[in-house]
Short mmCIF file of C-alpha atoms and ligand atoms in Angstrom, two decimals:
data_model
loop_
_atom_site.label_atom_id
_atom_site.label_comp_id
_atom_site.label_asym_id
_atom_site.label_seq_id
_atom_site.Cartn_x
_atom_site.Cartn_y
_atom_site.Cartn_z
CA MET A 1 9.76 8.85 8.21
CA VAL A 2 12.09 11.41 9.45
CA SER A 3 10.85 11.47 13.14
CA THR A 4 10.43 7.22 13.20
CA LEU A 5 14.19 7.13 12.26
CA PHE A 6 15.01 9.62 15.12
CA LEU A 7 13.16 7.77 17.28
CA GLY A 8 14.53 4.45 16.45
CA ALA A 9 18.18 6.03 17.14
CA LEU A 10 17.24 6.69 20.48
CA LEU A 11 15.65 3.19 21.02
CA ILE A 12 18.70 1.18 19.60
CA LEU A 13 19.44 -1.06 23.01
CA PRO A 14 21.48 -4.11 22.44
CA GLY A 15 19.59 -7.75 20.93
CA ILE A 16 16.55 -5.32 20.05
CA SER A 17 15.86 -4.27 16.71
CA VAL A 18 12.53 -2.91 16.94
CA SER A 19 13.02 0.54 15.49
CA ALA A 20 15.05 -1.19 12.72
CA SER A 21 11.90 -3.28 11.78
CA ALA A 22 9.46 -0.24 12.42
CA CYS A 23 11.49 1.83 10.06
CA LEU A 24 11.66 -1.29 7.49
CA GLU A 25 7.20 -1.59 7.56
CA ARG A 26 5.08 -0.09 5.35
CA PRO A 27 1.18 0.27 5.26
CA HIS A 28 1.40 -3.27 2.80
CA GLY A 29 4.73 -4.47 2.87
CA TYR A 30 8.53 -4.32 4.18
CA CYS A 31 11.43 -2.71 2.47
CA LYS A 32 15.11 -2.89 2.96
CA GLN A 33 17.66 -0.73 1.81
CA LEU A 34 20.57 -2.94 -0.14
CA ASP A 35 24.12 -1.91 -1.10
CA ILE A 36 24.56 -4.72 -3.74
CA PRO A 37 28.47 -5.45 -5.36
CA VAL A 38 27.61 -5.78 -8.99
CA PRO A 39 30.61 -6.94 -10.83
CA ILE A 40 30.58 -6.25 -14.73
CA THR A 41 31.96 -6.30 -18.31
CA ALA A 42 30.75 -4.28 -20.70
CA ASN A 43 32.06 -2.56 -24.10
CA THR A 44 32.46 0.92 -23.56
CA ALA A 45 33.76 3.63 -25.79
CA ILE A 46 35.62 7.06 -25.95
CA TYR A 47 33.34 9.73 -27.53
CA ASP A 48 33.87 12.45 -28.94
CA ILE A 49 32.40 14.53 -26.87
CA PRO A 50 32.93 18.07 -25.24
CA ARG A 51 33.74 18.74 -21.83
CA VAL A 52 31.90 20.22 -18.82
CA ASP A 53 33.56 21.83 -15.87
CA ASN A 54 30.99 25.05 -15.63
CA ASP A 55 28.05 26.20 -16.51
CA ILE A 56 29.01 27.78 -19.52
CA GLU A 57 29.63 24.64 -20.95
CA ALA A 58 27.09 23.00 -19.73
CA VAL A 59 24.47 24.89 -21.82
CA ALA A 60 27.30 24.57 -24.58
CA TRP A 61 27.26 20.60 -24.20
CA ALA A 62 23.00 20.77 -24.35
CA ILE A 63 23.68 22.91 -27.33
CA TYR A 64 26.03 20.72 -29.26
CA ASP A 65 23.59 17.51 -28.15
CA ALA A 66 20.78 19.03 -29.87
CA THR A 67 22.48 20.38 -32.86
CA ARG A 68 21.18 18.68 -36.21
CA THR A 69 24.09 17.47 -37.41
CA THR A 70 25.65 16.26 -34.25
CA ILE A 71 26.46 12.52 -34.32
CA HIS A 72 24.89 10.05 -31.71
CA GLY A 73 26.19 6.63 -33.39
CA PRO A 74 29.33 4.44 -33.34
CA LYS A 75 31.14 7.06 -35.73
CA ASN A 76 31.18 9.47 -32.69
CA ILE A 77 33.78 7.10 -31.19
CA ILE A 78 37.32 7.87 -30.81
CA LYS A 79 38.30 4.42 -29.62
CA ASN A 80 36.64 1.13 -28.11
CA THR A 81 37.55 0.35 -24.89
CA THR A 82 36.07 -2.64 -22.56
CA THR A 83 34.93 -1.62 -18.68
CA SER A 84 35.48 -4.55 -16.27
CA GLU A 85 34.65 -3.56 -12.32
CA THR A 86 32.50 -3.92 -9.67
CA PHE A 87 29.91 -1.34 -8.81
CA ASN A 88 28.23 -0.71 -5.79
CA ILE A 89 24.29 -0.43 -6.56
CA HIS A 90 22.20 1.04 -4.26
CA ALA A 91 18.82 -0.94 -4.18
CA GLN A 92 15.39 -1.23 -2.02
CA LEU A 93 13.61 -4.31 -2.10
CA CYS A 94 10.37 -4.72 -0.98
CA ILE A 95 7.82 -7.39 -0.20
CA PRO A 96 4.23 -7.17 0.13
CA LYS A 97 2.51 -8.55 3.42
CA SER A 98 0.14 -10.09 1.88
CA ASN A 99 0.16 -12.99 -0.58
CA LYS A 100 -2.73 -12.54 -3.01
CA ASN A 101 -2.73 -15.33 -5.69
CA GLY A 102 1.06 -16.03 -5.18
CA LYS A 103 1.76 -12.02 -6.72
CA HIS A 104 4.34 -11.89 -4.53
CA ASN A 105 6.63 -14.56 -6.14
CA THR A 106 6.53 -12.01 -8.70
CA LEU A 107 9.41 -9.32 -8.72
CA GLN A 108 9.37 -6.20 -10.76
CA ILE A 109 12.81 -4.75 -11.17
CA ALA A 110 11.97 -1.00 -11.96
CA THR A 111 14.69 1.23 -13.65
CA HIS A 112 14.43 4.60 -13.35
CA GLY A 113 15.25 8.01 -16.34
CA VAL A 114 17.68 10.66 -16.46
CA HIS A 115 17.55 13.06 -13.92
CA TYR A 116 16.04 11.22 -11.31
CA ASP A 117 17.18 8.22 -9.25
CA SER A 118 15.15 5.49 -7.49
CA ARG A 119 13.01 7.92 -5.41
CA TYR A 120 11.01 8.05 -8.71
CA TRP A 121 9.22 4.94 -7.88
CA ASP A 122 8.54 5.32 -4.40
CA SER A 123 7.31 8.87 -3.66
CA GLU A 124 7.53 10.44 0.05
CA TYR A 125 5.40 13.04 -0.72
CA LYS A 126 1.74 11.59 -0.44
CA PRO A 127 3.22 7.68 -0.92
CA GLU A 128 -0.70 6.70 -0.83
CA ASN A 129 -1.14 8.57 -4.19
CA HIS A 130 2.29 8.71 -5.76
CA SER A 131 4.14 5.83 -5.00
CA TYR A 132 4.03 2.88 -7.33
CA VAL A 133 6.10 1.13 -4.62
CA GLU A 134 3.48 1.35 -2.45
CA ALA A 135 0.72 0.77 -4.89
CA SER A 136 2.32 -2.56 -5.69
CA LEU A 137 2.64 -3.86 -2.20
CA LYS A 138 -0.94 -3.07 -1.99
CA ALA A 139 -1.65 -4.72 -4.88
CA GLY A 140 0.80 -7.89 -4.02
CA TYR A 141 4.02 -7.74 -5.79
CA SER A 142 7.05 -7.44 -4.55
CA ILE A 143 9.64 -4.86 -5.97
CA LEU A 144 13.03 -4.03 -6.57
CA THR A 145 14.16 -0.55 -7.22
CA TYR A 146 17.88 0.57 -7.58
CA ASP A 147 19.97 3.90 -8.26
CA ARG A 148 21.50 3.73 -11.51
CA LEU A 149 25.30 4.06 -11.93
CA GLY A 150 26.07 7.36 -11.60
CA VAL A 151 22.91 8.63 -9.32
CA GLY A 152 21.94 8.76 -5.86
CA GLN A 153 23.48 6.35 -3.38
CA SER A 154 25.06 4.00 -6.32
CA ASP A 155 28.57 4.59 -7.39
CA LYS A 156 29.47 7.55 -9.40
CA PRO A 157 32.48 7.00 -11.94
CA ASP A 158 33.81 9.28 -14.72
CA ALA A 159 31.34 10.98 -16.85
CA TYR A 160 32.66 10.37 -19.84
CA ASP A 161 34.44 7.28 -20.10
CA VAL A 162 32.64 4.91 -18.21
CA VAL A 163 28.59 5.52 -17.28
CA GLN A 164 27.39 4.16 -20.49
CA ALA A 165 24.08 2.15 -21.60
CA PRO A 166 26.22 -0.94 -22.30
CA VAL A 167 27.20 -0.44 -19.03
CA GLU A 168 24.00 0.04 -17.63
CA LEU A 169 22.42 -2.43 -19.29
CA GLU A 170 24.79 -5.32 -18.03
CA ILE A 171 24.21 -3.93 -14.27
CA LEU A 172 20.56 -4.94 -15.49
CA ARG A 173 21.38 -8.07 -16.42
CA GLN A 174 23.50 -9.07 -13.39
CA LEU A 175 20.64 -7.73 -10.89
CA THR A 176 17.90 -10.10 -12.53
CA LEU A 177 20.20 -13.02 -12.45
CA MET A 178 21.10 -12.23 -8.75
CA ALA A 179 17.07 -12.21 -8.81
CA ARG A 180 16.32 -15.38 -10.49
CA ASN A 181 18.87 -17.56 -8.87
CA GLY A 182 18.01 -16.65 -5.32
CA SER A 183 21.11 -14.77 -4.58
CA LEU A 184 19.52 -11.20 -4.39
CA TYR A 185 17.18 -12.60 -1.62
CA GLU A 186 20.15 -14.66 -0.15
CA PHE A 187 22.02 -11.04 0.07
CA ALA A 188 19.30 -9.27 1.23
CA SER A 189 18.26 -11.78 4.23
CA HIS A 190 22.00 -10.97 5.52
CA ALA A 191 21.82 -7.22 4.77
CA LYS A 192 21.63 -5.22 8.09
CA PRO A 193 19.22 -4.46 9.57
CA SER A 194 17.95 -8.24 10.03
CA ASN A 195 14.23 -8.22 9.87
CA PRO A 196 12.61 -11.94 9.96
CA SER A 197 10.08 -11.03 6.95
CA PHE A 198 13.53 -11.33 4.60
CA LYS A 199 14.30 -14.47 6.19
CA ALA A 200 13.63 -17.61 4.03
CA LEU A 201 12.24 -15.46 1.13
CA GLU A 202 11.56 -18.27 -1.52
CA THR A 203 13.22 -17.53 -5.16
CA PRO A 204 10.98 -15.21 -6.77
CA HIS A 205 9.09 -17.49 -9.70
CA LYS A 206 8.65 -14.80 -12.07
CA VAL A 207 11.11 -11.59 -13.00
CA VAL A 208 9.20 -8.58 -14.42
CA HIS A 209 10.56 -5.89 -15.62
CA ILE A 210 9.58 -2.08 -15.43
CA GLY A 211 11.52 1.10 -17.28
CA HIS A 212 10.37 4.82 -16.95
CA SER A 213 12.11 7.16 -19.86
CA PHE A 214 15.74 6.59 -19.91
CA GLY A 215 15.37 3.56 -17.88
CA SER A 216 12.96 2.41 -20.52
CA PHE A 217 15.62 2.61 -23.19
CA LEU A 218 17.35 0.11 -20.86
CA THR A 219 14.85 -2.04 -20.14
CA SER A 220 13.45 -2.65 -23.75
CA ALA A 221 16.95 -2.91 -24.85
CA PHE A 222 17.24 -5.80 -21.75
CA ILE A 223 14.27 -7.76 -22.91
CA ALA A 224 15.24 -7.50 -26.89
CA ASN A 225 18.62 -9.13 -25.78
CA TYR A 226 17.66 -11.37 -23.00
CA GLY A 227 14.21 -11.87 -23.47
CA PRO A 228 14.30 -15.55 -21.52
CA LEU A 229 15.26 -13.55 -18.74
CA SER A 230 12.02 -11.66 -18.23
CA ASP A 231 8.92 -12.80 -17.71
CA GLY A 232 6.75 -9.45 -18.73
CA ALA A 233 8.08 -6.32 -19.32
CA ILE A 234 6.09 -2.56 -18.71
CA ILE A 235 7.64 -0.07 -20.45
CA THR A 236 6.54 4.03 -19.65
CA GLY A 237 7.39 6.89 -20.92
CA TYR A 238 9.47 5.91 -23.77
CA LEU A 239 8.50 4.60 -27.95
CA TYR A 240 10.63 4.88 -30.13
CA THR A 241 9.63 7.42 -33.09
CA GLU A 242 11.07 10.25 -34.73
CA ASN A 243 9.92 12.53 -32.02
CA LEU A 244 11.63 10.69 -29.44
CA ALA A 245 13.90 13.25 -28.10
CA SER A 246 12.90 15.83 -30.65
CA ALA A 247 12.51 18.74 -28.15
CA GLY A 248 16.54 18.10 -27.56
CA SER A 249 18.83 18.81 -24.55
CA THR A 250 18.47 22.11 -24.43
CA SER A 251 14.61 21.54 -23.23
CA PHE A 252 16.55 20.30 -19.54
CA SER A 253 17.94 23.79 -18.85
CA VAL A 254 21.27 22.47 -17.44
CA GLU A 255 23.92 23.34 -15.19
CA TYR A 256 26.99 22.21 -13.93
CA ALA A 257 26.26 19.60 -11.27
CA ALA A 258 29.23 20.53 -9.28
CA THR A 259 28.01 24.06 -8.26
CA GLY A 260 24.47 24.04 -9.35
CA SER A 261 21.63 24.87 -6.68
CA PRO A 262 21.65 22.89 -4.60
CA PRO A 263 25.42 21.69 -5.76
CA PHE A 264 25.75 18.24 -5.90
CA ASN A 265 29.22 16.06 -5.08
CA ARG A 266 29.97 15.30 -8.73
CA SER A 267 33.22 15.76 -10.56
CA SER A 268 33.27 16.79 -14.31
CA GLY A 269 30.52 16.48 -17.04
CA TYR A 270 27.81 15.53 -14.71
CA VAL A 271 24.71 18.37 -15.47
CA VAL A 272 21.89 18.94 -13.30
CA CYS A 273 18.33 20.19 -14.21
CA GLN A 274 16.97 23.76 -13.24
CA ARG A 275 13.82 24.18 -11.95
CA ASP A 276 12.11 25.23 -15.41
CA GLY A 277 13.97 22.20 -17.15
CA ILE A 278 12.12 19.77 -14.36
CA GLN A 279 9.02 21.30 -15.72
CA ASN A 280 10.29 21.07 -19.33
CA ILE A 281 10.62 17.48 -19.28
CA PHE A 282 8.44 15.94 -16.64
CA PHE A 283 5.56 17.76 -16.45
CA GLY A 284 2.34 18.01 -18.54
CA GLY A 285 -1.40 18.20 -19.25
CA ASN A 286 -3.81 21.38 -17.76
CA PRO A 287 -1.31 22.88 -15.20
CA LYS A 288 -4.92 23.21 -13.22
CA THR A 289 -5.80 19.64 -12.97
CA ALA A 290 -2.87 17.58 -14.10
CA PHE A 291 -0.70 18.02 -11.37
CA THR A 292 -0.33 20.85 -8.16
CA GLU A 293 2.30 23.26 -7.20
CA GLU A 294 3.56 20.51 -4.44
CA LEU A 295 3.90 17.43 -6.86
CA LEU A 296 6.39 20.05 -9.48
CA GLU A 297 8.57 21.04 -6.15
CA TYR A 298 8.76 17.63 -4.87
CA GLY A 299 9.76 16.28 -8.27
CA ILE A 300 12.17 19.12 -8.65
CA SER A 301 13.35 18.40 -4.95
CA ILE A 302 14.29 14.58 -6.02
CA LYS A 303 16.52 15.68 -9.12
CA GLN A 304 19.47 13.91 -9.69
CA PRO A 305 22.66 14.88 -12.17
CA VAL A 306 23.34 12.75 -15.33
CA PRO A 307 26.47 12.08 -16.85
CA ILE A 308 27.09 13.16 -20.32
CA GLY A 309 28.56 9.90 -21.58
CA GLU A 310 25.08 8.50 -20.92
CA PHE A 311 23.68 10.57 -23.97
CA ALA A 312 26.47 9.82 -26.43
CA SER A 313 26.00 6.34 -25.98
CA ALA A 314 21.95 5.96 -25.43
CA PHE A 315 22.18 4.83 -29.27
CA SER A 316 22.86 1.51 -28.69
CA LEU A 317 19.58 0.79 -27.04
CA LEU A 318 17.72 1.53 -29.65
CA GLU A 319 16.61 -0.39 -32.55
CA ASN A 320 17.61 -3.70 -30.80
CA PRO A 321 15.22 -6.79 -32.59
CA GLY A 322 13.63 -8.80 -30.06
CA PRO A 323 12.96 -12.39 -31.36
CA SER A 324 13.91 -14.39 -27.67
CA PHE A 325 11.37 -12.01 -25.90
CA ARG A 326 8.40 -14.37 -25.26
CA ALA A 327 6.27 -12.35 -22.79
CA PRO A 328 3.66 -9.94 -22.31
CA VAL A 329 4.80 -6.44 -22.52
CA GLN A 330 2.85 -2.63 -22.26
CA PHE A 331 3.94 0.43 -23.73
CA LEU A 332 2.52 2.94 -21.20
CA LEU A 333 2.58 6.27 -22.35
CA PRO A 334 1.54 9.75 -20.55
CA GLU A 335 -0.70 11.58 -23.19
CA PHE A 336 1.13 14.57 -22.80
CA ASP A 337 4.86 13.62 -22.97
CA PHE A 338 7.17 15.99 -23.93
CA TYR A 339 10.13 14.70 -24.41
CA ILE A 340 9.24 11.09 -25.78
CA CYS A 341 6.34 12.35 -27.63
CA ARG A 342 7.03 16.22 -28.00
CA GLY A 343 3.68 16.16 -26.15
CA ASP A 344 1.21 14.62 -27.85
CA CYS A 345 1.50 10.65 -27.68
CA HIS A 346 -2.02 10.39 -29.66
CA ASP A 347 -1.74 8.31 -32.76
CA LEU A 348 2.01 8.05 -32.66
CA PHE A 349 2.12 4.40 -32.10
CA ASN A 350 2.11 1.41 -34.79
CA LEU A 351 2.02 -1.99 -33.29
CA THR A 352 3.24 -3.62 -36.84
CA ALA A 353 6.39 -2.22 -35.92
CA LEU A 354 6.19 -3.09 -32.05
CA ASN A 355 5.74 -6.22 -33.53
CA GLN A 356 8.37 -6.50 -35.50
CA THR A 357 10.37 -5.52 -32.97
CA TYR A 358 9.64 -8.26 -30.57
CA PRO A 359 7.84 -10.91 -32.94
CA HIS A 360 7.15 -13.52 -30.14
CA ALA A 361 6.12 -11.65 -27.58
CA THR A 362 3.04 -13.24 -26.04
CA LYS A 363 0.92 -9.60 -25.82
CA ILE A 364 1.48 -6.13 -27.02
CA GLU A 365 -0.59 -3.43 -25.79
CA VAL A 366 -0.30 0.30 -26.26
CA ALA A 367 -2.21 2.16 -23.18
CA LEU A 368 -2.52 6.16 -22.90
CA GLN A 369 -2.71 7.53 -19.79
CA PRO A 370 -4.78 11.13 -19.88
CA ASN A 371 -3.75 14.63 -18.58
CA THR A 372 -0.36 13.34 -17.57
CA GLY A 373 2.89 14.30 -18.43
CA HIS A 374 6.37 12.60 -18.55
CA ALA A 375 6.81 11.70 -14.86
CA LEU A 376 3.67 9.72 -14.61
CA PRO A 377 3.51 9.07 -10.46
CA LEU A 378 3.99 12.82 -10.07
CA HIS A 379 0.61 13.47 -11.20
CA ASN A 380 -2.56 13.67 -9.86
CA ASN A 381 -4.50 10.84 -11.54
CA ALA A 382 -0.97 8.44 -10.58
CA THR A 383 -2.95 5.58 -8.65
CA ALA A 384 -5.17 5.43 -11.79
CA GLY A 385 -2.21 5.24 -14.03
CA PHE A 386 -0.63 2.58 -11.72
CA GLN A 387 -3.88 0.32 -12.05
CA LEU A 388 -3.40 0.34 -15.92
CA MET A 389 0.04 -1.53 -14.88
CA PHE A 390 -1.37 -4.10 -12.32
CA ASP A 391 -4.21 -5.29 -14.87
CA PHE A 392 -1.90 -5.90 -17.46
CA PHE A 393 -0.29 -8.46 -15.22
CA SER A 394 -3.49 -9.30 -14.14
CA ARG A 395 -4.49 -10.16 -17.66
CA ASN A 396 -1.87 -11.87 -18.54
CA GLY A 397 -1.26 -13.86 -15.47
CA LEU A 398 1.86 -12.34 -13.57
C1 LIG B 1 34.02 0.68 -32.29
O1 LIG B 1 33.03 -0.54 -32.41
C2 LIG B 1 32.10 0.21 -33.27
C3 LIG B 1 30.88 -1.32 -32.77
O2 LIG B 1 31.73 -2.49 -33.34
C4 LIG B 1 32.20 0.22 -34.60
O3 LIG B 1 31.42 0.45 -35.46
C5 LIG B 1 33.53 0.83 -34.67
O4 LIG B 1 33.81 1.48 -35.92
C6 LIG B 1 34.39 0.92 -33.61
N1 LIG B 1 34.83 2.40 -33.81
C7 LIG B 1 36.63 2.24 -33.32
C8 LIG B 1 37.30 3.70 -33.40
O5 LIG B 1 37.28 1.34 -33.26
C1 LIG B 2 -5.16 8.92 -2.42
O1 LIG B 2 -5.01 8.17 -1.67
C2 LIG B 2 -6.33 7.96 -0.66
C3 LIG B 2 -5.79 7.07 0.22
O2 LIG B 2 -5.34 5.56 0.02
C4 LIG B 2 -7.45 7.71 -1.16
O3 LIG B 2 -8.45 7.77 -0.61
C5 LIG B 2 -8.12 8.91 -2.69
O4 LIG B 2 -8.90 8.47 -3.60
C6 LIG B 2 -6.43 8.77 -3.28
N1 LIG B 2 -6.63 9.94 -4.12
C7 LIG B 2 -6.28 9.81 -5.83
C8 LIG B 2 -6.79 11.19 -6.29
O5 LIG B 2 -5.85 9.00 -6.23
C1 LIG B 3 23.55 -15.62 -9.29
O1 LIG B 3 23.96 -14.90 -10.52
C2 LIG B 3 25.08 -13.81 -10.20
C3 LIG B 3 24.78 -13.14 -11.11
O2 LIG B 3 25.01 -13.43 -12.47
C4 LIG B 3 26.46 -14.35 -9.78
O3 LIG B 3 27.25 -13.69 -9.49
C5 LIG B 3 26.06 -15.74 -8.71
O4 LIG B 3 27.12 -16.67 -8.61
C6 LIG B 3 24.99 -16.64 -9.11
N1 LIG B 3 24.63 -17.71 -7.87
C7 LIG B 3 24.33 -18.91 -7.96
C8 LIG B 3 24.07 -19.22 -6.34
O5 LIG B 3 24.15 -19.31 -8.99
C1 LIG B 4 32.45 13.23 -2.77
O1 LIG B 4 32.38 12.02 -3.61
C2 LIG B 4 33.79 11.56 -3.44
C3 LIG B 4 33.95 10.33 -4.96
O2 LIG B 4 32.52 10.00 -4.46
C4 LIG B 4 33.92 10.94 -2.24
O3 LIG B 4 34.98 10.13 -2.36
C5 LIG B 4 33.93 11.94 -1.21
O4 LIG B 4 33.78 11.09 0.18
C6 LIG B 4 32.43 12.45 -1.27
N1 LIG B 4 32.47 13.91 -0.55
C7 LIG B 4 31.42 13.98 0.26
C8 LIG B 4 31.39 15.42 1.50
O5 LIG B 4 30.12 13.27 0.44
C1 LIG B 5 3.91 0.74 -39.42
O1 LIG B 5 5.12 0.32 -39.35
C2 LIG B 5 5.12 -0.98 -40.38
C3 LIG B 5 6.53 -1.66 -40.42
O2 LIG B 5 7.36 -0.84 -40.06
C4 LIG B 5 5.15 0.01 -41.71
O3 LIG B 5 5.25 -1.32 -42.55
C5 LIG B 5 3.64 0.57 -42.07
O4 LIG B 5 4.07 1.30 -42.85
C6 LIG B 5 3.54 2.02 -40.67
N1 LIG B 5 2.91 2.36 -40.29
C7 LIG B 5 2.36 3.58 -40.59
C8 LIG B 5 1.38 4.01 -40.32
O5 LIG B 5 3.87 4.15 -40.09
C1 LIG B 6 2.28 -10.12 -34.08
O1 LIG B 6 1.86 -10.49 -35.78
C2 LIG B 6 1.91 -12.05 -36.01
C3 LIG B 6 1.95 -12.00 -37.37
O2 LIG B 6 1.11 -11.10 -37.96
C4 LIG B 6 0.99 -12.54 -35.19
O3 LIG B 6 0.49 -13.52 -35.38
C5 LIG B 6 1.02 -12.31 -33.88
O4 LIG B 6 -0.33 -12.28 -33.12
C6 LIG B 6 1.28 -10.64 -33.59
N1 LIG B 6 1.87 -10.62 -32.23
C7 LIG B 6 1.22 -9.72 -31.53
C8 LIG B 6 2.01 -9.89 -29.51
O5 LIG B 6 0.23 -8.88 -31.90
C1 LIG B 7 -7.24 8.52 -14.26
O1 LIG B 7 -6.97 7.67 -15.58
C2 LIG B 7 -7.87 6.38 -15.78
C3 LIG B 7 -7.06 5.43 -16.00
O2 LIG B 7 -6.23 5.84 -17.29
C4 LIG B 7 -8.91 7.13 -16.76
O3 LIG B 7 -9.78 6.27 -16.97
C5 LIG B 7 -9.38 8.59 -15.95
O4 LIG B 7 -10.75 8.85 -16.89
C6 LIG B 7 -8.52 9.47 -15.33
N1 LIG B 7 -9.07 10.43 -14.86
C7 LIG B 7 -9.18 11.55 -15.59
C8 LIG B 7 -9.79 12.59 -14.39
O5 LIG B 7 -8.30 12.00 -16.31
#
């Protein structure tokens, strides 16, 4: 990719867009980078949480967050506020080359978790084995991935009072509305560089939602609150039980992002995992067979800082009842997920409880991906895990 880009830069001549389209092309599809202005209005709050401006305060925040008496809920609110703003959200839209049974008219909207950005879904390391985006294109699906607010190439507003769960839920809703009414594809058709594959795209017939970790907090709350906007969902690396996050934020092994290694251009309140924190949270299973040193290094190389307001506000996404969701949902759990299942996802799910949350779901399924930790795409058997997801779609007419 890097060499193609370099070559591309040399080849740009007036009226010729060869280099641009070459860079957009994937083995099984075409991808376009987008910077989408997303206007939102959401309920936010000023929380009673510590400030973080250096490494000592970063670790002190993690201990505070993991302390058994710390309140994660509305009682921790000093003042309720409203945030009304237009944020720049960086996204990537990919469409498959082939039309397999109309699957290209199904658009997946994938929301990544904390400590990563949208590259989580699109590994540049051995993409044929570890990129969910590549696998989706190969399976014939379109897919929108985006950097959540506060990470990657999206806007990075105040870590305490702005980057909060209800704002992010609203961003997901606006992106979904844009996908459903055609304005997303319209936007993509005009975005530079121009490419014939993105002209005259038919509005997606179906929009399905995929989440990972905190992206699954958001996705599960999204389908609960806005059921009619989703034609199906796959919730990966997330299950609401007493084990969820019981390992605590100290397991992230955080440092202050602005002075971390490497340092990130971030303001007060952004923290980032050190190497061992990434392994603690994201890698699991037998270290001889579940993942490689290269995969762990890649996982460390794409880490992203987290704004601590996200942790204070996450409670609002839990236990949202979803009677309006009338579509299929799969919960895909990595067998040895440390952060979600405290290292063992066997026998944790309760289909009766899931059914009570989504009483009109047309299908509720729980699947376990063997010998895998939280970051499902970054384990050796990732493609087989992706296949569980595509099989679920196929079985349910998606
Ligand atoms: C903020 O709003 C929540 C939810 O409506 C409410 O429970 C809480 O008491 C409010 N807090 C303050 C300080 O107004
Ligand atoms: C990795 O991808 C290659 C090329 O598609 C394939 O031949 C190989 O079986 C894959 N390996 C695994 C472990 O999925
Ligand atoms: C589509 O939805 C977006 C997001 O809500 C909205 O801003 C836009 O005006 C809508 N466009 C059309 C053509 O309805
Ligand atoms: C750092 O971030 C600020 C605020 O987002 C931005 O204005 C500035 O250009 C960034 N600096 C660099 C070197 O990227
Ligand atoms: C499963 O959830 C239902 C509904 O909440 C509850 O009544 C039942 O006791 C739970 N089963 C187990 C084994 O925890
Ligand atoms: C949920 O439970 C109801 C009542 O037992 C049942 O009719 C329905 O099929 C269940 N839904 C799923 C998706 O299992
Ligand atoms: C890889 O994953 C698939 C799908 O879950 C599973 O059937 C298979 O046993 C796994 N292989 C190994 C070696 O764990």
